[in-house]
Amino acid sequence: MANPFTLGIASGEPLPDGVVLWTRLAVDPLGTDPRRPGGMAPRAVEVSWQLAEDERFTRGLRQGSIRALPVWAHSVHVRVTGLRAGADYYYRFKASGTQSAVGRTRTADDPLSTRPVRFAVANCQRYEHGFYTAYRHLAEERPDVVLHVGDYIYESRQSALVVRPLGPLPGEATRLHEYRQRYARYKTDPDLQAAHAAAPWVVTWDDHEVLDNYRGRGDGSAAFLRRRAAAYQAYYENQPIRVRPEEGNLQMYRRRTYGAVADFLVLDVRQHRATSMLGAAQEQWLISRLLTSPVRWRLLVQPLFFARRFVPGPAPNLRPDAWDGQAGQRSRILAVHAPGLAVFSGDVHNAWAGELKADFLDPDSATVGVEFVGSSITSRPPVTDGPAVLAANPHLKFFDDNRGYLSCSAGPEELRVAFRAVEFVDKKGAAVRTVAEFITKGNGLTSENTPSK
Ligand code: FE
Ligand code: CA
């Protein structure tokens, strides 16, 4: 059989004692036969896995095997347990006589640990818009964990200004095999594979994993619910997550805790959206965790711009799809006054940093947290008059229009967030630099270093 590991390997969902290992077999990743996703014949394939404390697989070796089934597009999700907290591990797979690359993963820290956690945040990676050079640099940093805040794929096809063509894929994914092909196309990218192989990921989705700006059950039609279920299934098949979709739903909101330092509160702003962004059950879960979390930093991991962002100009607006369209629920979250609140978001394809206010219309009101908005790995930004938006929103402090990602660390003393940027994505080989770094010690931004200004 040809190499079945063309989509790479990954790990995710780190706990103090375990991780999930992932791969999906595809001998022909761009194959378009709906009955043979990834060119795989419709029968089960035995996949063996190994995990050890060293790259040569000599210390603390664990191994097992699992069947990759056609019903899950030959993906496997291995839940390894009984591991040491805050430790690096290496893993690999073997199928049909072929060995995969070796990945590095890492468990979450022990609940009592005060060691700073190093994490990266990425989002918005439209394939047609360029090369994933930012991921190459992110991989080299080998963070403890990578957070992805959505738009991992785009369901549509870009027709103008295409840097990298999608190839033989349909114009828009609406059915299961088409979503599977989308993921296969994206995952053939070597830089994306390197980022997955460098660290465990904790992912959440935004709209484009299904459909632009969709909300909850959409129009409620059987056709939309079928489409959403197909997209959710393909998402599961292509991500190192713990939970499987059931009856068209996939449990996404959850927390991942690192020691006594960081509570990553991962939100789902799409699936439960109806009368509010999160729905009642998720809001209750979030608020109760914000009230009771015993750790230093409460980090909201979610796609959408959280602070008020009024865009002045000929058509002044607040964006209804983001949290400005859900001001009531946003106020209830901020009213908790949770100490160490930091929101990480994406979606807008430009980078921003700002402070969260008890009343965004009153600059003198209390500062109750900070927000860092990653730009995009590749997705092209809209035309934005950054300085005008900053002037109209005094709580927003920083704007940058480069592609990139966030490189962060959260420790007992401080939260550091560096905006990492690549100069171009239309060719390979861009260098990376830090355009700004923010340090937070209390509720607001304590200081800013802007090395390049
Ligand atoms: Fe996007
Ligand atoms: Ca989006």
Coordinates of C-alpha atoms and ligand atoms in Angstrom, one line a residue:
M1 CA 0.0 0.0 0.0
A2 CA 1.2 3.6 -0.7
N3 CA 2.0 5.8 2.3
P4 CA -1.2 6.1 4.3
F5 CA 0.1 8.9 6.5
T6 CA -0.2 11.7 3.9
L7 CA -2.4 13.8 6.3
G8 CA 0.2 13.7 9.1
I9 CA -0.3 12.9 12.8
A10 CA -1.5 14.9 15.7
S11 CA -2.2 14.9 19.4
G12 CA -4.5 16.9 21.6
E13 CA -6.7 17.3 24.7
P14 CA -3.9 17.2 27.2
L15 CA -4.8 16.2 30.7
P16 CA -2.4 15.8 33.6
D17 CA -2.4 12.0 32.9
G18 CA -3.2 11.6 29.3
V19 CA -3.5 12.8 25.7
V20 CA -5.3 11.8 22.5
L21 CA -3.3 10.6 19.6
W22 CA -4.7 11.1 16.1
T23 CA -4.1 10.1 12.5
R24 CA -6.3 9.6 9.5
L25 CA -5.2 7.2 6.8
A26 CA -5.3 8.4 3.2
V27 CA -3.3 6.9 0.4
D28 CA -4.7 9.3 -2.1
P29 CA -5.6 12.4 -0.1
L30 CA -7.1 14.4 -3.0
G31 CA -9.1 11.5 -4.3
T32 CA -12.7 12.6 -5.0
D33 CA -14.5 9.2 -5.0
P34 CA -17.2 9.7 -2.3
R35 CA -17.1 6.0 -1.4
R36 CA -13.3 6.1 -0.9
P37 CA -12.4 9.1 1.1
G38 CA -8.6 9.6 0.9
G39 CA -8.5 6.8 -1.7
M40 CA -9.1 4.2 1.1
A41 CA -10.9 1.0 0.3
P42 CA -14.1 0.5 2.4
R43 CA -12.7 -1.9 4.9
A44 CA -11.1 -1.6 8.4
V45 CA -7.3 -1.2 8.7
E46 CA -5.3 -2.2 11.7
V47 CA -3.2 0.7 13.0
S48 CA -0.6 0.2 15.7
W49 CA 0.7 3.1 17.9
Q50 CA 3.7 3.6 20.2
L51 CA 4.3 6.3 22.8
A52 CA 7.5 6.8 24.9
E53 CA 9.5 9.3 26.9
D54 CA 12.2 9.6 24.3
E55 CA 12.3 10.0 20.5
R56 CA 14.0 6.6 20.1
F57 CA 11.2 4.8 21.8
T58 CA 13.3 3.1 24.5
R59 CA 12.1 4.6 27.8
G60 CA 8.6 4.0 29.2
L61 CA 7.3 2.5 26.0
R62 CA 3.6 2.0 25.7
Q63 CA 1.9 0.5 22.6
G64 CA -1.3 -0.8 21.3
S65 CA -3.4 -1.1 18.2
I66 CA -6.7 0.2 17.0
R67 CA -8.9 -0.3 13.9
A68 CA -9.3 2.6 11.5
L69 CA -12.9 2.2 10.2
P70 CA -14.3 3.5 6.9
V71 CA -17.3 4.9 8.7
W72 CA -15.0 7.5 10.4
A73 CA -12.9 8.0 7.2
H74 CA -10.1 5.8 8.6
S75 CA -9.3 8.2 11.4
V76 CA -8.1 7.0 14.7
H77 CA -8.3 8.6 18.1
V78 CA -6.2 6.9 20.7
R79 CA -6.8 7.9 24.3
V80 CA -3.6 7.3 26.2
T81 CA -3.9 7.4 30.0
G82 CA -1.7 6.8 33.0
L83 CA 1.0 9.3 31.9
R84 CA 3.1 11.7 34.1
A85 CA 1.9 15.3 34.4
G86 CA 3.8 18.1 32.7
A87 CA 6.0 15.7 30.7
D88 CA 7.0 15.5 27.1
Y89 CA 6.2 12.3 25.2
Y90 CA 6.8 11.0 21.6
Y91 CA 4.5 9.0 19.5
R92 CA 4.2 7.3 16.1
F93 CA 1.9 5.0 14.2
K94 CA 2.3 2.1 11.8
A95 CA -0.2 0.8 9.3
S96 CA 0.2 -1.5 6.3
G97 CA 3.9 -1.9 7.0
T98 CA 4.5 1.9 6.8
Q99 CA 5.8 3.9 9.8
S100 CA 4.5 7.5 10.4
A101 CA 6.6 10.4 11.4
V102 CA 7.3 10.9 15.1
G103 CA 5.3 13.5 17.0
R104 CA 6.0 15.3 20.2
T105 CA 3.2 15.8 22.7
R106 CA 3.0 16.9 26.3
T107 CA 0.6 16.3 29.2
A108 CA -0.9 19.1 31.2
D109 CA 0.8 20.2 34.4
D110 CA -0.1 18.7 37.8
P111 CA -2.9 20.6 39.6
L112 CA -0.4 21.9 42.2
S113 CA 2.2 23.1 39.6
T114 CA 3.0 26.8 39.4
R115 CA 5.3 26.4 36.4
P116 CA 4.3 28.9 33.6
V117 CA 2.5 27.4 30.7
R118 CA 3.7 28.3 27.2
F119 CA 1.0 28.3 24.6
A120 CA 0.3 29.5 21.1
V121 CA -3.0 30.7 19.6
A122 CA -3.8 30.3 15.8
N123 CA -6.8 30.8 13.6
C124 CA -8.1 31.4 10.1
Q125 CA -6.1 29.5 7.6
R126 CA -7.7 29.7 4.2
Y127 CA -5.7 27.4 2.0
E128 CA -6.1 29.5 -1.2
H129 CA -4.7 32.6 0.5
G130 CA -1.2 31.4 1.0
F131 CA 1.5 29.3 2.6
Y132 CA 1.4 28.2 6.3
T133 CA 4.8 29.6 7.0
A134 CA 3.5 30.9 10.4
Y135 CA 2.9 27.3 11.4
R136 CA 6.5 26.4 10.6
H137 CA 7.7 29.1 13.0
L138 CA 5.1 28.2 15.6
A139 CA 6.3 24.5 15.4
E140 CA 9.9 25.6 16.1
E141 CA 8.7 27.3 19.4
R142 CA 7.5 23.9 20.7
P143 CA 4.9 25.4 23.0
D144 CA 3.3 23.2 25.7
V145 CA 0.0 23.4 23.8
V146 CA -1.5 25.1 20.7
L147 CA -5.0 26.6 20.9
H148 CA -6.9 26.9 17.6
V149 CA -9.8 29.3 17.6
G150 CA -11.6 28.5 14.4
D151 CA -11.8 28.7 10.6
Y152 CA -9.5 25.6 10.3
I153 CA -11.0 25.1 6.9
Y154 CA -13.2 27.3 4.8
E155 CA -16.2 25.6 3.2
S156 CA -16.3 27.8 0.2
R157 CA -13.8 28.3 -2.7
Q158 CA -12.0 31.6 -3.4
S159 CA -12.1 32.4 -7.1
A160 CA -10.0 35.6 -7.2
L161 CA -6.4 36.2 -6.1
V162 CA -5.7 32.6 -5.5
V163 CA -2.1 31.9 -4.2
R164 CA -2.6 28.1 -3.9
P165 CA -5.4 26.4 -5.8
L166 CA -7.6 23.8 -3.9
G167 CA -7.3 21.4 -6.8
P168 CA -10.1 19.0 -7.7
L169 CA -12.4 20.1 -4.9
P170 CA -16.0 21.3 -5.4
G171 CA -16.8 25.0 -5.2
E172 CA -18.5 24.6 -1.8
A173 CA -18.5 21.7 0.6
T174 CA -22.0 20.7 1.7
R175 CA -21.8 16.9 2.0
L176 CA -19.7 14.6 4.1
H177 CA -17.3 13.5 1.4
E178 CA -16.8 17.1 0.4
Y179 CA -15.9 18.3 3.9
R180 CA -13.6 15.3 4.2
Q181 CA -11.8 16.4 1.0
R182 CA -11.5 19.9 2.4
Y183 CA -9.7 18.6 5.5
A184 CA -7.5 16.3 3.4
R185 CA -6.5 19.2 1.1
Y186 CA -5.6 21.4 4.1
K187 CA -3.8 18.6 6.0
T188 CA -1.5 17.7 3.2
D189 CA 0.4 21.0 4.0
P190 CA 3.8 20.2 5.5
D191 CA 3.9 23.2 7.8
L192 CA 0.5 22.5 9.3
Q193 CA 1.6 18.9 9.8
A194 CA 4.8 20.2 11.5
A195 CA 2.7 22.3 13.9
H196 CA 0.5 19.3 14.8
A197 CA 3.6 17.1 15.3
A198 CA 5.3 19.7 17.6
A199 CA 2.7 20.0 20.4
P200 CA -0.8 18.9 21.5
W201 CA -3.6 21.0 20.2
V202 CA -6.9 22.1 21.9
V203 CA -9.3 23.2 19.2
T204 CA -12.6 25.0 18.9
W205 CA -14.5 25.9 15.7
D206 CA -16.0 29.0 14.2
D207 CA -18.4 29.3 11.3
H208 CA -16.4 28.2 8.3
E209 CA -16.0 24.7 9.5
V210 CA -19.7 24.5 8.4
L211 CA -21.0 27.6 6.7
D212 CA -20.2 31.4 6.8
N213 CA -21.9 33.1 9.8
Y214 CA -24.2 30.1 10.6
R215 CA -26.0 30.2 13.9
G216 CA -27.1 27.1 15.8
R217 CA -29.6 25.1 13.8
G218 CA -29.6 27.6 11.0
D219 CA -32.9 27.8 9.3
G220 CA -34.0 24.6 11.1
S221 CA -34.4 22.8 7.8
A222 CA -33.6 19.1 7.4
A223 CA -31.1 20.0 4.7
F224 CA -29.2 22.4 6.9
L225 CA -29.1 20.0 9.9
R226 CA -27.8 17.2 7.5
R227 CA -25.1 19.6 6.3
R228 CA -24.1 20.6 9.8
A229 CA -24.0 17.0 10.9
A230 CA -21.8 16.1 8.0
A231 CA -19.4 19.0 8.8
Y232 CA -19.3 18.1 12.5
Q233 CA -18.5 14.5 11.6
A234 CA -15.7 15.5 9.3
Y235 CA -14.4 17.9 12.0
Y236 CA -14.2 15.0 14.5
E237 CA -12.5 12.8 11.9
N238 CA -9.8 15.3 11.3
Q239 CA -9.0 16.7 14.8
P240 CA -7.4 15.1 17.9
I241 CA -10.5 15.5 20.1
R242 CA -11.9 13.2 22.7
V243 CA -15.6 13.3 22.0
R244 CA -17.4 11.9 19.0
P245 CA -20.5 13.5 17.4
E246 CA -23.8 12.0 18.4
E247 CA -27.0 12.5 16.4
G248 CA -25.6 15.5 14.7
N249 CA -24.3 17.3 17.8
L250 CA -20.7 17.5 19.1
Q251 CA -19.9 18.5 22.7
M252 CA -17.2 21.2 22.2
Y253 CA -17.2 23.6 25.2
R254 CA -14.9 22.3 27.9
R255 CA -12.0 23.3 30.1
R256 CA -8.4 22.3 30.0
T257 CA -6.5 23.2 33.2
Y258 CA -2.8 23.7 33.6
G259 CA -1.6 23.5 37.2
A260 CA -2.6 26.3 39.5
V261 CA -1.9 28.7 36.7
A262 CA -4.2 28.5 33.7
D263 CA -7.8 27.4 33.1
F264 CA -8.4 27.3 29.4
L265 CA -12.2 27.7 29.0
V266 CA -12.9 26.6 25.5
L267 CA -16.2 28.0 24.1
D268 CA -18.5 27.0 21.3
V269 CA -20.0 30.1 19.8
R270 CA -21.9 28.4 17.0
Q271 CA -23.6 25.1 17.8
H272 CA -25.8 26.4 20.7
R273 CA -26.5 29.9 19.3
A274 CA -30.2 30.8 19.3
T275 CA -31.4 33.5 21.6
S276 CA -27.8 34.0 22.8
M277 CA -24.3 33.3 21.7
L278 CA -23.6 30.4 24.0
G279 CA -27.1 29.2 24.9
A280 CA -28.2 28.9 28.6
A281 CA -26.5 25.7 29.6
Q282 CA -23.1 26.8 28.3
E283 CA -23.4 30.3 29.9
Q284 CA -24.2 28.7 33.2
W285 CA -21.2 26.3 32.9
L286 CA -18.9 29.2 32.0
I287 CA -20.1 31.6 34.8
S288 CA -19.9 28.9 37.5
R289 CA -16.4 28.0 36.4
L290 CA -15.4 31.7 36.4
L291 CA -16.8 32.0 39.9
T292 CA -15.1 28.9 41.3
S293 CA -11.9 28.4 39.3
P294 CA -9.0 28.2 41.8
V295 CA -6.3 29.1 39.3
R296 CA -4.4 32.3 38.5
W297 CA -5.7 33.0 34.9
R298 CA -9.1 32.3 33.4
L299 CA -8.5 32.2 29.7
L300 CA -11.5 32.3 27.3
V301 CA -10.6 30.4 24.2
Q302 CA -13.1 31.3 21.4
P303 CA -13.3 32.8 18.0
L304 CA -15.2 36.1 18.1
F305 CA -14.1 39.7 19.0
F306 CA -15.3 40.1 22.6
A307 CA -14.8 43.7 23.4
R308 CA -17.0 46.4 21.9
R309 CA -15.6 47.4 18.5
F310 CA -17.3 50.3 16.9
V311 CA -16.2 50.8 13.3
P312 CA -16.6 54.5 12.3
G313 CA -16.8 55.7 8.7
P314 CA -19.4 56.0 5.9
A315 CA -21.2 52.9 7.2
P316 CA -20.6 52.9 11.0
N317 CA -21.4 49.6 12.6
L318 CA -21.0 47.1 15.4
R319 CA -20.6 43.6 14.0
P320 CA -23.8 41.6 14.8
D321 CA -22.1 38.2 14.3
A322 CA -19.5 38.9 17.0
W323 CA -20.1 39.7 20.7
D324 CA -21.4 43.2 19.9
G325 CA -24.5 41.3 18.7
Q326 CA -24.7 39.6 22.1
A327 CA -24.1 42.5 24.5
G328 CA -26.5 41.1 27.2
Q329 CA -24.6 37.8 27.5
R330 CA -21.3 39.6 27.4
S331 CA -22.3 41.8 30.3
R332 CA -23.3 38.9 32.4
I333 CA -19.9 37.2 31.8
L334 CA -18.0 40.5 32.6
A335 CA -20.2 41.1 35.7
V336 CA -18.6 38.1 37.4
H337 CA -15.5 40.2 37.7
A338 CA -13.5 37.1 37.5
P339 CA -9.9 37.8 38.5
G340 CA -7.2 37.1 35.8
L341 CA -9.7 37.1 32.9
A342 CA -8.1 37.1 29.5
V343 CA -10.0 36.5 26.2
F344 CA -8.3 35.0 23.2
S345 CA -10.1 35.4 19.9
G346 CA -9.7 35.5 16.1
D347 CA -12.1 35.8 13.2
V348 CA -11.4 39.4 12.0
H349 CA -8.1 38.6 10.2
N350 CA -6.3 41.5 11.9
A351 CA -4.5 41.5 15.2
W352 CA -5.8 43.5 18.2
A353 CA -5.2 43.9 21.9
G354 CA -7.4 45.7 24.3
E355 CA -9.0 45.9 27.7
L356 CA -12.4 44.7 28.8
K357 CA -14.5 47.3 30.6
A358 CA -17.3 47.1 33.0
D359 CA -19.0 49.6 30.7
F360 CA -17.4 49.9 27.3
L361 CA -19.1 53.3 26.8
D362 CA -17.5 54.7 29.9
P363 CA -13.6 54.8 29.7
D364 CA -13.5 55.5 33.4
S365 CA -15.3 52.4 34.3
A366 CA -13.4 49.4 35.8
T367 CA -11.1 47.3 33.7
V368 CA -12.2 43.7 34.2
G369 CA -9.9 41.8 31.8
V370 CA -7.8 41.8 28.7
E371 CA -8.4 40.6 25.1
F372 CA -5.9 39.4 22.5
V373 CA -7.1 38.9 19.0
G374 CA -4.9 36.8 16.6
S375 CA -5.0 37.9 13.0
S376 CA -4.8 34.9 10.7
I377 CA -2.4 32.2 9.5
T378 CA -3.2 33.0 5.9
S379 CA -6.8 34.4 5.5
R380 CA -6.8 37.8 3.8
P381 CA -7.8 40.8 6.0
P382 CA -10.6 43.2 5.1
V383 CA -9.6 46.8 4.5
T384 CA -9.5 48.2 8.0
D385 CA -8.6 51.7 9.2
G386 CA -6.9 50.5 12.3
P387 CA -6.0 54.0 13.7
A388 CA -9.6 55.2 13.3
V389 CA -11.0 52.1 15.0
L390 CA -8.5 52.6 17.9
A391 CA -9.5 56.2 18.2
A392 CA -13.2 55.4 18.3
N393 CA -12.7 52.6 21.0
P394 CA -10.3 53.9 23.7
H395 CA -10.2 50.5 25.4
L396 CA -8.6 49.0 22.3
K397 CA -4.8 49.6 22.4
F398 CA -3.2 47.8 19.5
F399 CA -3.8 47.0 15.9
D400 CA -1.6 45.2 13.4
D401 CA -2.4 44.0 9.9
N402 CA 0.2 41.2 9.4
R403 CA -0.6 37.4 9.2
G404 CA 0.6 35.5 12.2
Y405 CA -0.1 33.9 15.6
L406 CA 0.2 34.6 19.3
S407 CA 3.0 33.2 21.4
C408 CA 2.1 33.4 25.1
S409 CA 3.0 32.3 28.6
A410 CA 0.9 32.4 31.7
G411 CA 2.6 32.1 35.1
P412 CA 1.9 33.0 38.7
E413 CA 3.2 36.5 38.2
E414 CA 2.2 37.6 34.7
L415 CA 0.6 36.8 31.4
R416 CA 2.8 37.5 28.4
V417 CA 1.4 37.7 24.9
A418 CA 3.6 38.2 21.9
F419 CA 2.1 39.1 18.5
R420 CA 4.2 37.1 16.0
A421 CA 4.0 38.1 12.4
V422 CA 5.2 36.9 9.0
E423 CA 5.7 39.6 6.3
F424 CA 4.1 37.6 3.5
V425 CA 2.2 34.4 2.8
D426 CA 2.0 34.5 -1.0
K427 CA 5.5 32.9 -1.2
K428 CA 7.2 30.4 1.1
G429 CA 10.1 31.3 3.4
A430 CA 8.9 34.4 5.3
A431 CA 10.8 35.2 8.5
V432 CA 8.9 35.7 11.7
R433 CA 9.2 38.7 14.1
T434 CA 7.5 39.9 17.2
V435 CA 5.5 43.1 16.4
A436 CA 4.4 43.7 20.0
E437 CA 4.4 42.0 23.4
F438 CA 2.0 42.7 26.2
I439 CA 2.4 41.9 29.8
T440 CA -0.6 41.6 32.1
K441 CA -0.2 41.4 35.9
G442 CA -3.6 42.6 37.1
N443 CA -6.9 43.2 35.3
G444 CA -5.6 45.4 32.6
L445 CA -2.5 45.6 30.2
T446 CA 0.5 46.4 32.4
S447 CA 3.0 47.2 29.8
E448 CA 3.8 46.9 26.1
N449 CA 7.1 46.2 24.4
T450 CA 7.1 47.1 20.7
P451 CA 10.6 46.0 19.5
S452 CA 10.1 47.0 15.9
K453 CA 8.5 50.4 16.4
Ligands
FE1 FE -11.6 33.5 9.2
CA2 CA -15.0 33.3 11.3

